[in-house]
PDB file of C-alpha atoms in Angstrom:
ATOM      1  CA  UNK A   1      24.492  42.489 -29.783  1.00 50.00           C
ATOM      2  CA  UNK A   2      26.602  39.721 -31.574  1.00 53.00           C
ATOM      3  CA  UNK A   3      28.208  37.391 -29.324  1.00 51.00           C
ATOM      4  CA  UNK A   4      31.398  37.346 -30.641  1.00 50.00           C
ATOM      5  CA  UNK A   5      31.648  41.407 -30.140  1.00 45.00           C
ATOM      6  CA  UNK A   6      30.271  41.144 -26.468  1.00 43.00           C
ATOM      7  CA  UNK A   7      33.291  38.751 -25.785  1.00 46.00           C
ATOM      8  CA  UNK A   8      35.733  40.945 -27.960  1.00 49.00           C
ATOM      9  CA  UNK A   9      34.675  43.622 -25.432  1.00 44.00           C
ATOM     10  CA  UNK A  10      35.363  41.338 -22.825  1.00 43.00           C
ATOM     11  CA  UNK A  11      38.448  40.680 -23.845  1.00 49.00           C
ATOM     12  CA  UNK A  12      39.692  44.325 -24.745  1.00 46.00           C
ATOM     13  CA  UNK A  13      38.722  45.414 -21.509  1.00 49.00           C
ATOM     14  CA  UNK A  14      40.218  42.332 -19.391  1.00 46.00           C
ATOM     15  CA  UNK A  15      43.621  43.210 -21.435  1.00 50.00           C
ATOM     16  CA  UNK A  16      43.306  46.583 -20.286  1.00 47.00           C
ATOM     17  CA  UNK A  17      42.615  45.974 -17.098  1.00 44.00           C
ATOM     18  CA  UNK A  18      45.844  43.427 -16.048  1.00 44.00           C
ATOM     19  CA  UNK A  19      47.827  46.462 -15.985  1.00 46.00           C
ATOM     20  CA  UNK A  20      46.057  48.806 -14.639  1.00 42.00           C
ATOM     21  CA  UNK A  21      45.321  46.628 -12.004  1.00 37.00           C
ATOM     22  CA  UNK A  22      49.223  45.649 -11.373  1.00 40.00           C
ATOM     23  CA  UNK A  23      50.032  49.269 -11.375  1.00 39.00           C
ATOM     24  CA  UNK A  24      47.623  50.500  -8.656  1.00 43.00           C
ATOM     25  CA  UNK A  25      48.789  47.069  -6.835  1.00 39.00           C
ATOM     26  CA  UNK A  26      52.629  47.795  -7.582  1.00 41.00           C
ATOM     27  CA  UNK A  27      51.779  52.123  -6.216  1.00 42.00           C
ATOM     28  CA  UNK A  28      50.177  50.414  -2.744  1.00 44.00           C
ATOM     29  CA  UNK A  29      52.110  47.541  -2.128  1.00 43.00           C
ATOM     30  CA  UNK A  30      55.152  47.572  -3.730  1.00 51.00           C
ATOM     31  CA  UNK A  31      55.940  51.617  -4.516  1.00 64.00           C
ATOM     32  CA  UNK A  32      59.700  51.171  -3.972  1.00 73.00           C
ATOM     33  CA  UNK A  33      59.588  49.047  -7.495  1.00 77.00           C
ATOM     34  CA  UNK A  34      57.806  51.617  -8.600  1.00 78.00           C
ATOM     35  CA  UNK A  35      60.665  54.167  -8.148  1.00 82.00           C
ATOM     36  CA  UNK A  36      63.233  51.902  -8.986  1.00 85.00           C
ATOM     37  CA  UNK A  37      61.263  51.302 -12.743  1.00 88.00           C
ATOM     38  CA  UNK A  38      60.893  54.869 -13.036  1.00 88.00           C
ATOM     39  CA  UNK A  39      65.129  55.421 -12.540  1.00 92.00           C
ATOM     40  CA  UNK A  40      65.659  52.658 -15.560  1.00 94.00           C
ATOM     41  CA  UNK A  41      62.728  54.518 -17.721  1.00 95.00           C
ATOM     42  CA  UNK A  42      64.001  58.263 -17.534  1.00 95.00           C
ATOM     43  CA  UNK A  43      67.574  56.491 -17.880  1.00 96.00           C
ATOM     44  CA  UNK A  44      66.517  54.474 -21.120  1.00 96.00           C
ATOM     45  CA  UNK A  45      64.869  57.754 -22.702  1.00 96.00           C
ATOM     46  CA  UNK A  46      68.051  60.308 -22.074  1.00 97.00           C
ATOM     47  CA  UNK A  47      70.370  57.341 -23.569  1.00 97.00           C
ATOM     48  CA  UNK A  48      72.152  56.566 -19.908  1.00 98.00           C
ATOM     49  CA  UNK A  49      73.691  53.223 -19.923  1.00 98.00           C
ATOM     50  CA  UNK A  50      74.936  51.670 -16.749  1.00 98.00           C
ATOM     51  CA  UNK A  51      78.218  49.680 -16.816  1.00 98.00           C
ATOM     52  CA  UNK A  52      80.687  48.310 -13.727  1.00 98.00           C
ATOM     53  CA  UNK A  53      84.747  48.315 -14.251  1.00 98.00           C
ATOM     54  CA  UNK A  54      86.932  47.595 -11.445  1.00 97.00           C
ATOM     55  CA  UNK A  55      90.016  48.742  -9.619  1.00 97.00           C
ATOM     56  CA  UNK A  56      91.256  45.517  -8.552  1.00 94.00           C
ATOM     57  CA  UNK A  57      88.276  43.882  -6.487  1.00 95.00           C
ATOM     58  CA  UNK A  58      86.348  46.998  -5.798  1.00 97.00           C
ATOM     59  CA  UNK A  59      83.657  47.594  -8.293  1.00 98.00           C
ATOM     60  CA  UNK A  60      82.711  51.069  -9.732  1.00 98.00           C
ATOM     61  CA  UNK A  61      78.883  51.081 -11.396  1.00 98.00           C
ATOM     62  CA  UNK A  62      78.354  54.182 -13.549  1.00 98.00           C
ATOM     63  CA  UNK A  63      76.243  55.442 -15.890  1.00 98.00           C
ATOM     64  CA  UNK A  64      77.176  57.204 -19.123  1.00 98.00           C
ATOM     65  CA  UNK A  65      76.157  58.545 -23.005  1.00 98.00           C
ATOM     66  CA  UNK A  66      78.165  59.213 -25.590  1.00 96.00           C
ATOM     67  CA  UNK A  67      82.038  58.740 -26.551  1.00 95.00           C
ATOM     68  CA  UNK A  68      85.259  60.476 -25.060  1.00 95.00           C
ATOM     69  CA  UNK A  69      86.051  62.764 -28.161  1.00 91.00           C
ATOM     70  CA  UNK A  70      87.799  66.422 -29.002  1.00 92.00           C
ATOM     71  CA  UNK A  71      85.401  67.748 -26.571  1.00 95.00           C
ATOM     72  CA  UNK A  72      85.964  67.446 -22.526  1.00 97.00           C
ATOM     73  CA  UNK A  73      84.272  64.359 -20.661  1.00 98.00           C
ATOM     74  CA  UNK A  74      82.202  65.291 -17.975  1.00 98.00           C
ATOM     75  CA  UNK A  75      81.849  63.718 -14.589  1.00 98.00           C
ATOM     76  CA  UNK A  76      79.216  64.108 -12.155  1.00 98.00           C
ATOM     77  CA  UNK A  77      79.541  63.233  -8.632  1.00 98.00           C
ATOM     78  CA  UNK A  78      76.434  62.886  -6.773  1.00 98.00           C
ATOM     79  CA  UNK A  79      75.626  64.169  -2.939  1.00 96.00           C
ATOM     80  CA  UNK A  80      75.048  62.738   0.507  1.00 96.00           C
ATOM     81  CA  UNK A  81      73.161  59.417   0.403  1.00 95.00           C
ATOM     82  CA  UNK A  82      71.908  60.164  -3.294  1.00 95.00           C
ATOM     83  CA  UNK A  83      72.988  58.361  -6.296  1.00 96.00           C
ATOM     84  CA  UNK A  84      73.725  58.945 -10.279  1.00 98.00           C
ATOM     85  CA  UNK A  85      70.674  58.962 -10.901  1.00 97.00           C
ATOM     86  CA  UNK A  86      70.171  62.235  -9.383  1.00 96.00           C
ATOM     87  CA  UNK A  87      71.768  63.940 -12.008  1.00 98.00           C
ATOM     88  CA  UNK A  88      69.029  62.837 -14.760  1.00 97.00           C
ATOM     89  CA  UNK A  89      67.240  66.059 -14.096  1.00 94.00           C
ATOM     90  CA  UNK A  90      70.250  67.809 -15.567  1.00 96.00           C
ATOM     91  CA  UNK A  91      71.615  65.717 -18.723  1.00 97.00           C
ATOM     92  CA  UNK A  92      68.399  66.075 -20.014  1.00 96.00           C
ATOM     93  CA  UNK A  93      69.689  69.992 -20.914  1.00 96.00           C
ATOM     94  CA  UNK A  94      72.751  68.676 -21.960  1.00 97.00           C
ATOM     95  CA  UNK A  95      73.798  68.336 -25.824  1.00 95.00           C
ATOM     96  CA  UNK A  96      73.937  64.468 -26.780  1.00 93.00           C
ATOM     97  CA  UNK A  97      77.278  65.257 -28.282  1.00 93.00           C
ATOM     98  CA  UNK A  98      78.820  65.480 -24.769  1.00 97.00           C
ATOM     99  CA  UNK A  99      80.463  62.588 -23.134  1.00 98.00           C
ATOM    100  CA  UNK A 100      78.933  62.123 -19.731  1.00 98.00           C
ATOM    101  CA  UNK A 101      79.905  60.228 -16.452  1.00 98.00           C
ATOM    102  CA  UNK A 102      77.575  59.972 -13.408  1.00 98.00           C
ATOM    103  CA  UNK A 103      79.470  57.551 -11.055  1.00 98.00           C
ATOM    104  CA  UNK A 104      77.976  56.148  -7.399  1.00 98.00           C
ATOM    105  CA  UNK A 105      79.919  57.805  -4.822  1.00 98.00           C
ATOM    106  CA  UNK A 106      82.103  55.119  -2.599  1.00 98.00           C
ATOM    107  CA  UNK A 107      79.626  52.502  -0.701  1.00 97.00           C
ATOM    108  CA  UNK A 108      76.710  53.967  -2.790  1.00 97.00           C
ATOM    109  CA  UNK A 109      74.238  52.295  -4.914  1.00 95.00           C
ATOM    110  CA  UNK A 110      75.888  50.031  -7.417  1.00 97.00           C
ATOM    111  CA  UNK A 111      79.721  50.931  -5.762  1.00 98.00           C
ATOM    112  CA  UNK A 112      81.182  48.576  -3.926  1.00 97.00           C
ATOM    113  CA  UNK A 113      80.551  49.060   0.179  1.00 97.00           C
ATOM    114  CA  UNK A 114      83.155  48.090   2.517  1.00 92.00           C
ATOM    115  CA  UNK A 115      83.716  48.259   5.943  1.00 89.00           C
ATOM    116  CA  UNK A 116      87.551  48.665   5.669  1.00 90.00           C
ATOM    117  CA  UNK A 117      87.127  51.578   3.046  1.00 94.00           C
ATOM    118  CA  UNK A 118      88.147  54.879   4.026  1.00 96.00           C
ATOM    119  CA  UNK A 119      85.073  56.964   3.824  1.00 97.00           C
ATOM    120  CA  UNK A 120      87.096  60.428   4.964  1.00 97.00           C
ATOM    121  CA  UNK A 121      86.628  63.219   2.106  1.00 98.00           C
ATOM    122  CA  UNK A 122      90.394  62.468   1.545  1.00 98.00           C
ATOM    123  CA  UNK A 123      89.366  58.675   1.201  1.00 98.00           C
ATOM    124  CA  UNK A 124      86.812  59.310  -1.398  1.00 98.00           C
ATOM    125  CA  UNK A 125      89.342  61.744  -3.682  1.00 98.00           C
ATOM    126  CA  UNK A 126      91.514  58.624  -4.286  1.00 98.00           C
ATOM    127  CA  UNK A 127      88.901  56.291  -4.957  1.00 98.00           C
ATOM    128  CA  UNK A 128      87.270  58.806  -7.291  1.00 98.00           C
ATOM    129  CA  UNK A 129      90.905  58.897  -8.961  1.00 98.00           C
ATOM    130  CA  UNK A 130      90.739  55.187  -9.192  1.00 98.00           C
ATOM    131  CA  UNK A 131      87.354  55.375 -11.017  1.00 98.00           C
ATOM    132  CA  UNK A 132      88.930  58.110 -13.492  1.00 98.00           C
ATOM    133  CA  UNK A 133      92.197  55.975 -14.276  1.00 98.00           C
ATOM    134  CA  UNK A 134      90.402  53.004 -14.834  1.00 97.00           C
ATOM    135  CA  UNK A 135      88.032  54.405 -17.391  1.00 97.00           C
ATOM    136  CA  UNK A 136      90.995  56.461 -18.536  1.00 96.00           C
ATOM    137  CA  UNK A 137      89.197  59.537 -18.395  1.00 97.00           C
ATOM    138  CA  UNK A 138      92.148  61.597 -17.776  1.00 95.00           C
ATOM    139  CA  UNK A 139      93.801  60.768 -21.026  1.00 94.00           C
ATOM    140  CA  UNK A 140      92.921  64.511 -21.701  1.00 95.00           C
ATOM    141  CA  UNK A 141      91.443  67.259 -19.084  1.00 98.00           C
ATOM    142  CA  UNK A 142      87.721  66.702 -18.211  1.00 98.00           C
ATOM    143  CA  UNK A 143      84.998  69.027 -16.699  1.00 98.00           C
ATOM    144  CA  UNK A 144      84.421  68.125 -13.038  1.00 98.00           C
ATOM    145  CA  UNK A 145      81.089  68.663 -11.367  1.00 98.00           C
ATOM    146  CA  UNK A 146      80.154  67.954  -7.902  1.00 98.00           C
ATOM    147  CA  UNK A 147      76.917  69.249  -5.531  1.00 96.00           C
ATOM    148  CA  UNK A 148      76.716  68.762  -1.526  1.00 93.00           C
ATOM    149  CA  UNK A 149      79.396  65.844  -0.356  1.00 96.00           C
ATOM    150  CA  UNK A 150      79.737  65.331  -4.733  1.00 98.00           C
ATOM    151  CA  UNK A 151      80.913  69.079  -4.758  1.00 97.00           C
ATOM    152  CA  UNK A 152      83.224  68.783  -1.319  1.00 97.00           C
ATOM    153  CA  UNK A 153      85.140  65.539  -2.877  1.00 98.00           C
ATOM    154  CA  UNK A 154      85.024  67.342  -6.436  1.00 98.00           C
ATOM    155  CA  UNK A 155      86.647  70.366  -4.906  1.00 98.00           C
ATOM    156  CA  UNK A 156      89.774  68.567  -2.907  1.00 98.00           C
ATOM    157  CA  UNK A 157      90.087  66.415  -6.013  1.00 98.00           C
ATOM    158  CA  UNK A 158      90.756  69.360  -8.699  1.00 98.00           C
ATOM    159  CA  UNK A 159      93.110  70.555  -5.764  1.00 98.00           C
ATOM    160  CA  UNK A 160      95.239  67.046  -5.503  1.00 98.00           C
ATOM    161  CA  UNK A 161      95.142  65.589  -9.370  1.00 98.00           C
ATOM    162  CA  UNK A 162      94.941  69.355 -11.114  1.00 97.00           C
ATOM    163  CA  UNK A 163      96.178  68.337 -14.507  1.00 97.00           C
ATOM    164  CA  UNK A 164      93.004  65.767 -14.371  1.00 98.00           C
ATOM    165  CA  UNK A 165      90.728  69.019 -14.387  1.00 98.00           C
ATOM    166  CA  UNK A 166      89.984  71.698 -16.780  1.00 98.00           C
ATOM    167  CA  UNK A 167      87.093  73.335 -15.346  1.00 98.00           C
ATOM    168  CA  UNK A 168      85.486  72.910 -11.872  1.00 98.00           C
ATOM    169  CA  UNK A 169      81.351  73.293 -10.737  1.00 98.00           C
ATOM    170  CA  UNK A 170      80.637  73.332  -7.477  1.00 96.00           C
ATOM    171  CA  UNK A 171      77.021  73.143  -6.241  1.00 94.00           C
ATOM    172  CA  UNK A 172      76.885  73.986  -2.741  1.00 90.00           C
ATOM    173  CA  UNK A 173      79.625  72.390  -1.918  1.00 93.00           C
ATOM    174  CA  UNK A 174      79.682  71.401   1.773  1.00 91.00           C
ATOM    175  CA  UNK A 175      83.544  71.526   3.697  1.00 92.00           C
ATOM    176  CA  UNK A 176      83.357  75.506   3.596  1.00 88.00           C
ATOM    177  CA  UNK A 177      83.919  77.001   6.886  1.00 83.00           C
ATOM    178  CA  UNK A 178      82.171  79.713   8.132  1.00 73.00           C
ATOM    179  CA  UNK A 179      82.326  82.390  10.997  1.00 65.00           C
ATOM    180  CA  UNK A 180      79.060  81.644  12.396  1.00 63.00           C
ATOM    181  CA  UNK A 181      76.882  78.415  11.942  1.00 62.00           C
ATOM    182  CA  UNK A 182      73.167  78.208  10.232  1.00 59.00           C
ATOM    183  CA  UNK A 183      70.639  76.350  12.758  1.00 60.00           C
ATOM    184  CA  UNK A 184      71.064  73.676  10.376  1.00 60.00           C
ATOM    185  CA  UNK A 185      74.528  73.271  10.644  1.00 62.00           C
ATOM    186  CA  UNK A 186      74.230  73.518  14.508  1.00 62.00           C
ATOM    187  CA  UNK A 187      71.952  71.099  14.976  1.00 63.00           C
ATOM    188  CA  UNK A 188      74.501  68.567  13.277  1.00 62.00           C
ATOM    189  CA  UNK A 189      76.790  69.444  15.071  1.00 62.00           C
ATOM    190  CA  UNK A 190      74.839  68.902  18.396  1.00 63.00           C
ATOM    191  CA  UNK A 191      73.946  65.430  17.036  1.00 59.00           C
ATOM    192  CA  UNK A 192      77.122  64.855  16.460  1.00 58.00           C
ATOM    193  CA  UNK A 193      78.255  65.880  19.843  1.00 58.00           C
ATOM    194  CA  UNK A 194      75.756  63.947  21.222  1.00 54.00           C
ATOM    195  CA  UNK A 195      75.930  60.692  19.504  1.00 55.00           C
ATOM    196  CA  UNK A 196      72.161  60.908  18.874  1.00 57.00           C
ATOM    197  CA  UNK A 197      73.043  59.377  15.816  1.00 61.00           C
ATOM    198  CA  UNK A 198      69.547  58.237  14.853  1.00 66.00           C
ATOM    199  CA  UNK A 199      68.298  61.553  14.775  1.00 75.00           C
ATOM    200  CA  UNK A 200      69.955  62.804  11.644  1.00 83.00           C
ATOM    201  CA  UNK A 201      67.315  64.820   9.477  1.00 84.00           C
ATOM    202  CA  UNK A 202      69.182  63.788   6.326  1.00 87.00           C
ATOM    203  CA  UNK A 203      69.482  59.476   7.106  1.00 92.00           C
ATOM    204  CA  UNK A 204      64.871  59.346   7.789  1.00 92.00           C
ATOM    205  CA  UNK A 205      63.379  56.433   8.587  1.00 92.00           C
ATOM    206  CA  UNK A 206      59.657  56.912   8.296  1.00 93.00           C
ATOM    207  CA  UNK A 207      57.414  58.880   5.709  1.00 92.00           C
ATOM    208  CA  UNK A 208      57.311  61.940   8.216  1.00 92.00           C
ATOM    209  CA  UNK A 209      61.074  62.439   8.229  1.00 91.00           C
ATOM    210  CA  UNK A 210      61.213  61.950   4.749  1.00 90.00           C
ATOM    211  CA  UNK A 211      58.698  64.445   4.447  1.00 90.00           C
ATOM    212  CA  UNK A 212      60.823  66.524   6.700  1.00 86.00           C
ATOM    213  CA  UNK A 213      64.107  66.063   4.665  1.00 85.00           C
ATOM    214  CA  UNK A 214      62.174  66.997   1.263  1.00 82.00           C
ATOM    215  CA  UNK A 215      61.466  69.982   2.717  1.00 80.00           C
ATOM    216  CA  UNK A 216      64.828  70.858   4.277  1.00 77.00           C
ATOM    217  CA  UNK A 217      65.931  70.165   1.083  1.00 74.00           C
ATOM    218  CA  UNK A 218      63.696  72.248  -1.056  1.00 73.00           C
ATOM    219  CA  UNK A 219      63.299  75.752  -1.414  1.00 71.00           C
ATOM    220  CA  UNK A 220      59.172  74.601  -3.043  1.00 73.00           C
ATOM    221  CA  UNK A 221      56.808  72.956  -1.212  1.00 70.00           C
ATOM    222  CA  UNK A 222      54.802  70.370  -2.839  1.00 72.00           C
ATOM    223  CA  UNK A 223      52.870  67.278  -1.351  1.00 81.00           C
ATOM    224  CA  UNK A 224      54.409  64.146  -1.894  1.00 81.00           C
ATOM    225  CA  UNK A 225      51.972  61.026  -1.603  1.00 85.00           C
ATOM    226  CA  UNK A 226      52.124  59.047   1.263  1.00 86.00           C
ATOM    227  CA  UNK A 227      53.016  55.951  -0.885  1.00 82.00           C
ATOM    228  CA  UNK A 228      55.649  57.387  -2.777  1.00 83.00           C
ATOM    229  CA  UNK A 229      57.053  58.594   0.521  1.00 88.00           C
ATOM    230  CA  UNK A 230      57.190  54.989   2.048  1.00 87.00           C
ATOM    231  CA  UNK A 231      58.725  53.964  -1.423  1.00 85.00           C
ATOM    232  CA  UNK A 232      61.321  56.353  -0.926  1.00 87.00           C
ATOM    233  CA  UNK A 233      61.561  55.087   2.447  1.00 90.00           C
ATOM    234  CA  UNK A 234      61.739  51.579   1.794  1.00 89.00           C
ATOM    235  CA  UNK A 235      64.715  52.547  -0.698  1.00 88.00           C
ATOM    236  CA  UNK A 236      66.809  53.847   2.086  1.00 91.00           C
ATOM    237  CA  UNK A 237      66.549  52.254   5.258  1.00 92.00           C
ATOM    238  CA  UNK A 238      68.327  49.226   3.955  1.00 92.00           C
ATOM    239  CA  UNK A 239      71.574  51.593   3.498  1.00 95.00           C
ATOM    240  CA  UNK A 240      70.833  53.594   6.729  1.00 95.00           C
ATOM    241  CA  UNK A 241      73.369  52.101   8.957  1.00 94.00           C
ATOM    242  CA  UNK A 242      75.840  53.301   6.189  1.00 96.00           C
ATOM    243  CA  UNK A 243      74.640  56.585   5.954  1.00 95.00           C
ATOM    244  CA  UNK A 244      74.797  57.306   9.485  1.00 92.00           C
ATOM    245  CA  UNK A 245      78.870  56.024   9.088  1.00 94.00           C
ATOM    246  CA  UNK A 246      79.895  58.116   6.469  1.00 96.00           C
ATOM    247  CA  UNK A 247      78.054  60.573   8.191  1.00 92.00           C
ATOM    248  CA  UNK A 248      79.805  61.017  11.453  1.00 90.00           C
ATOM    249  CA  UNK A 249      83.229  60.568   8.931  1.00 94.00           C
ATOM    250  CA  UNK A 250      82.553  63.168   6.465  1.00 94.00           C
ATOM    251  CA  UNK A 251      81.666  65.371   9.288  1.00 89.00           C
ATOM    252  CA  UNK A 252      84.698  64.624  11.696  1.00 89.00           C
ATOM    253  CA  UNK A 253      88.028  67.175  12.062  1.00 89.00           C
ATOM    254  CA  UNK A 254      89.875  65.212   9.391  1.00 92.00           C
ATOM    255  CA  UNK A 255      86.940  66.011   6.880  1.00 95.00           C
ATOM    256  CA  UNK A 256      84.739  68.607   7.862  1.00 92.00           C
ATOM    257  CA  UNK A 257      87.150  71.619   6.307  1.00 94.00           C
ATOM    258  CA  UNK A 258      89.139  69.937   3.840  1.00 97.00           C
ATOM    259  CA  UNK A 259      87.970  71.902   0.539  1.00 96.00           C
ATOM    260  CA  UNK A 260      88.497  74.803   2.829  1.00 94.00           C
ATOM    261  CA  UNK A 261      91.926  73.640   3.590  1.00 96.00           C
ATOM    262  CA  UNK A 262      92.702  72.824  -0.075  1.00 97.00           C
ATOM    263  CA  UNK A 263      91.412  75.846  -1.738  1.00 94.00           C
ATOM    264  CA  UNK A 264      94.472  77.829  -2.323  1.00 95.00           C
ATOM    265  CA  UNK A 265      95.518  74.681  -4.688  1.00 97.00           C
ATOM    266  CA  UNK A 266      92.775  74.509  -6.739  1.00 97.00           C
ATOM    267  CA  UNK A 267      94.125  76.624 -10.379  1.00 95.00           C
ATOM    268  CA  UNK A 268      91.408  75.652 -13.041  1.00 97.00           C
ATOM    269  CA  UNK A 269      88.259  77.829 -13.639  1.00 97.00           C
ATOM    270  CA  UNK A 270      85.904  77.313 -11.178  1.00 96.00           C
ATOM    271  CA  UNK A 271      82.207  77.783 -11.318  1.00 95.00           C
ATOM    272  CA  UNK A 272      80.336  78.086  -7.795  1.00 92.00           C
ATOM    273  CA  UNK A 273      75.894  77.502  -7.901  1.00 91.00           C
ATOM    274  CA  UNK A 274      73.889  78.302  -4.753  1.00 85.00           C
ATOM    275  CA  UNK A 275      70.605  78.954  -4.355  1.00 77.00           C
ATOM    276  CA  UNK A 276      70.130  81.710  -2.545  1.00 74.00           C
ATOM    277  CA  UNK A 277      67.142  80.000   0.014  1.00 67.00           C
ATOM    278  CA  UNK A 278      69.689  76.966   0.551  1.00 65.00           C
ATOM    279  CA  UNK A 279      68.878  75.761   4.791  1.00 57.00           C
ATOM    280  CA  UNK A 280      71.583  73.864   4.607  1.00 55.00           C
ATOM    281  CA  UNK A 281      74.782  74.833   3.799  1.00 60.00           C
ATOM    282  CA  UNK A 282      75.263  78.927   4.158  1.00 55.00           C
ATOM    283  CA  UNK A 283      74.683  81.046   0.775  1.00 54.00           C
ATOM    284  CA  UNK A 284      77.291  83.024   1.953  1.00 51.00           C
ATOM    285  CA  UNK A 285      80.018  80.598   1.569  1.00 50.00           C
ATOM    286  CA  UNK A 286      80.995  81.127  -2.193  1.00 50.00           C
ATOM    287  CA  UNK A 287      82.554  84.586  -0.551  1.00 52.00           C
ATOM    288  CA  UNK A 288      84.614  82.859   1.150  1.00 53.00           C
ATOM    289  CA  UNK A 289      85.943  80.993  -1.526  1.00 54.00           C
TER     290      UNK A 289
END
């Protein structure tokens, strides 16, 4: 064989290989990266931008597509510990004619995190507020959806800015209140109690308890890979100490119950989504609303 082919060979397959090779090193040494590169992909290919705009020092980071126009905005607020990214899996179904709004809850992600800011449900409502009036989203009514801690702040806020809203989602919302407790729920509550604070199944802190939440949190079991499991992990632990704050706040007597307290103000159409194996919060609690 020629030796100018043998070294275009060579050289095909060395030019193949640098990736391949930083990939598998990036998946075992570095997965968080990993994770962090597949966010700003899926972003990039459903037409998310991210942008920051303030409310006097405190910075709001967002993601959005499309332009506020004779059609209702809609905002998304995320859950418990998550982020907007979370809510990729869902504008993918949505028409790119819609203007969407996936903020980072208060302290999360790209939001500023403070320890003088009031992380009570009531706390988040007015910096959520702040974040609408300072993209002025609420120039005309806009759609309003919220799952988990997203759907409890989403809840009290249609109830305390109602001309903001003109339709309300609610994805098992937590701050229902109940008659009796899921083991869940009663196992926070002994935490709580208890101060075992480093025991929360939702703040983990190894792969196993990540593990562990996945499948508290899913109805379908699947096997996650041991490396994207330390990625996810690695993510997190950084923010733990934070989690494990708002925690104990959003579940304290001034929080715990306040969309249950405010339901009787909230006017606009709502729309209420549980799935019916949910281990967390109670399918039975959209009767109660």
């Amino acid at each position: 064989m020629d030796l100018d082919v043998v070294n275009m060979f060579v050289i095909a397959g060395g030019t193949l290989a640098i990736p391949i090779l930083a990939f598998v090193a990036s998946f075992l040494l570095w997965p968080s990266a990993l994770i962090k590169i597949y966010y700003w992909y899926w972003r990039r290919t459903l037409g998310m931008q991210v942008r920051y705009v303030y409310h006097e020092d405190y910075q709001f980071c967002y993601s959005f597509r499309g332009r506020p126009g004779h059609k209702p905005s809609i905002l998304m607020l995320h859950g418990f510990s998550a982020h907007k990214d979370m809510w990729l899996s869902v504008v993918k179904f949505l028409p790119k004619n819609l203007h969407l709004v996936c903020v980072d809850m208060p302290g999360h992600e790209g939001t500023t995190r403070s320890s003088l800011d009031d992380l009570s449900i009531d706390g988040q409502v007015k910096r959520i507020h702040q974040f609408v009036e300072c993209l002025k989203l609420n120039k005309k009514p806009f759609h309003l959806i919220g799952t988990s801690m997203g759907g409890h702040v989403a809840g009290v806020y249609a109830a305390y800015y109602p001309s903001d809203v003109c339709s309300l989602c609610l994805v098992c919302p937590a701050g229902l209140q109940y008659s009796t407790d899921n083991q869940f729920v009663q196992r926070l509550k002994e935490l709580q109690d208890s101060a075992a604070v480093e025991k929360i199944p939702l703040i983990p802190s190894t792969p196993e308890e990540m593990s562990e939440m996945l499948q508290l949190c899913s109805y379908v079991r699947f096997k996650v890979p041991q490396q994207i499991l330390r990625g996810l992990v690695d993510v997190r632990v950084p923010h733990n100490n934070f989690y494990r704050k708002l925690f104990l706040e959003i579940v304290s007597e001034k929080s715990r119950y306040s969309l249950h307290q405010n339901m009787d103000k909230i006017k606009v159409p709502t729309q209420i989504i549980w799935g019916k194996q949910d281990q967390g919060i109670k399918v039975c609690a959209p009767q109660s609303m």
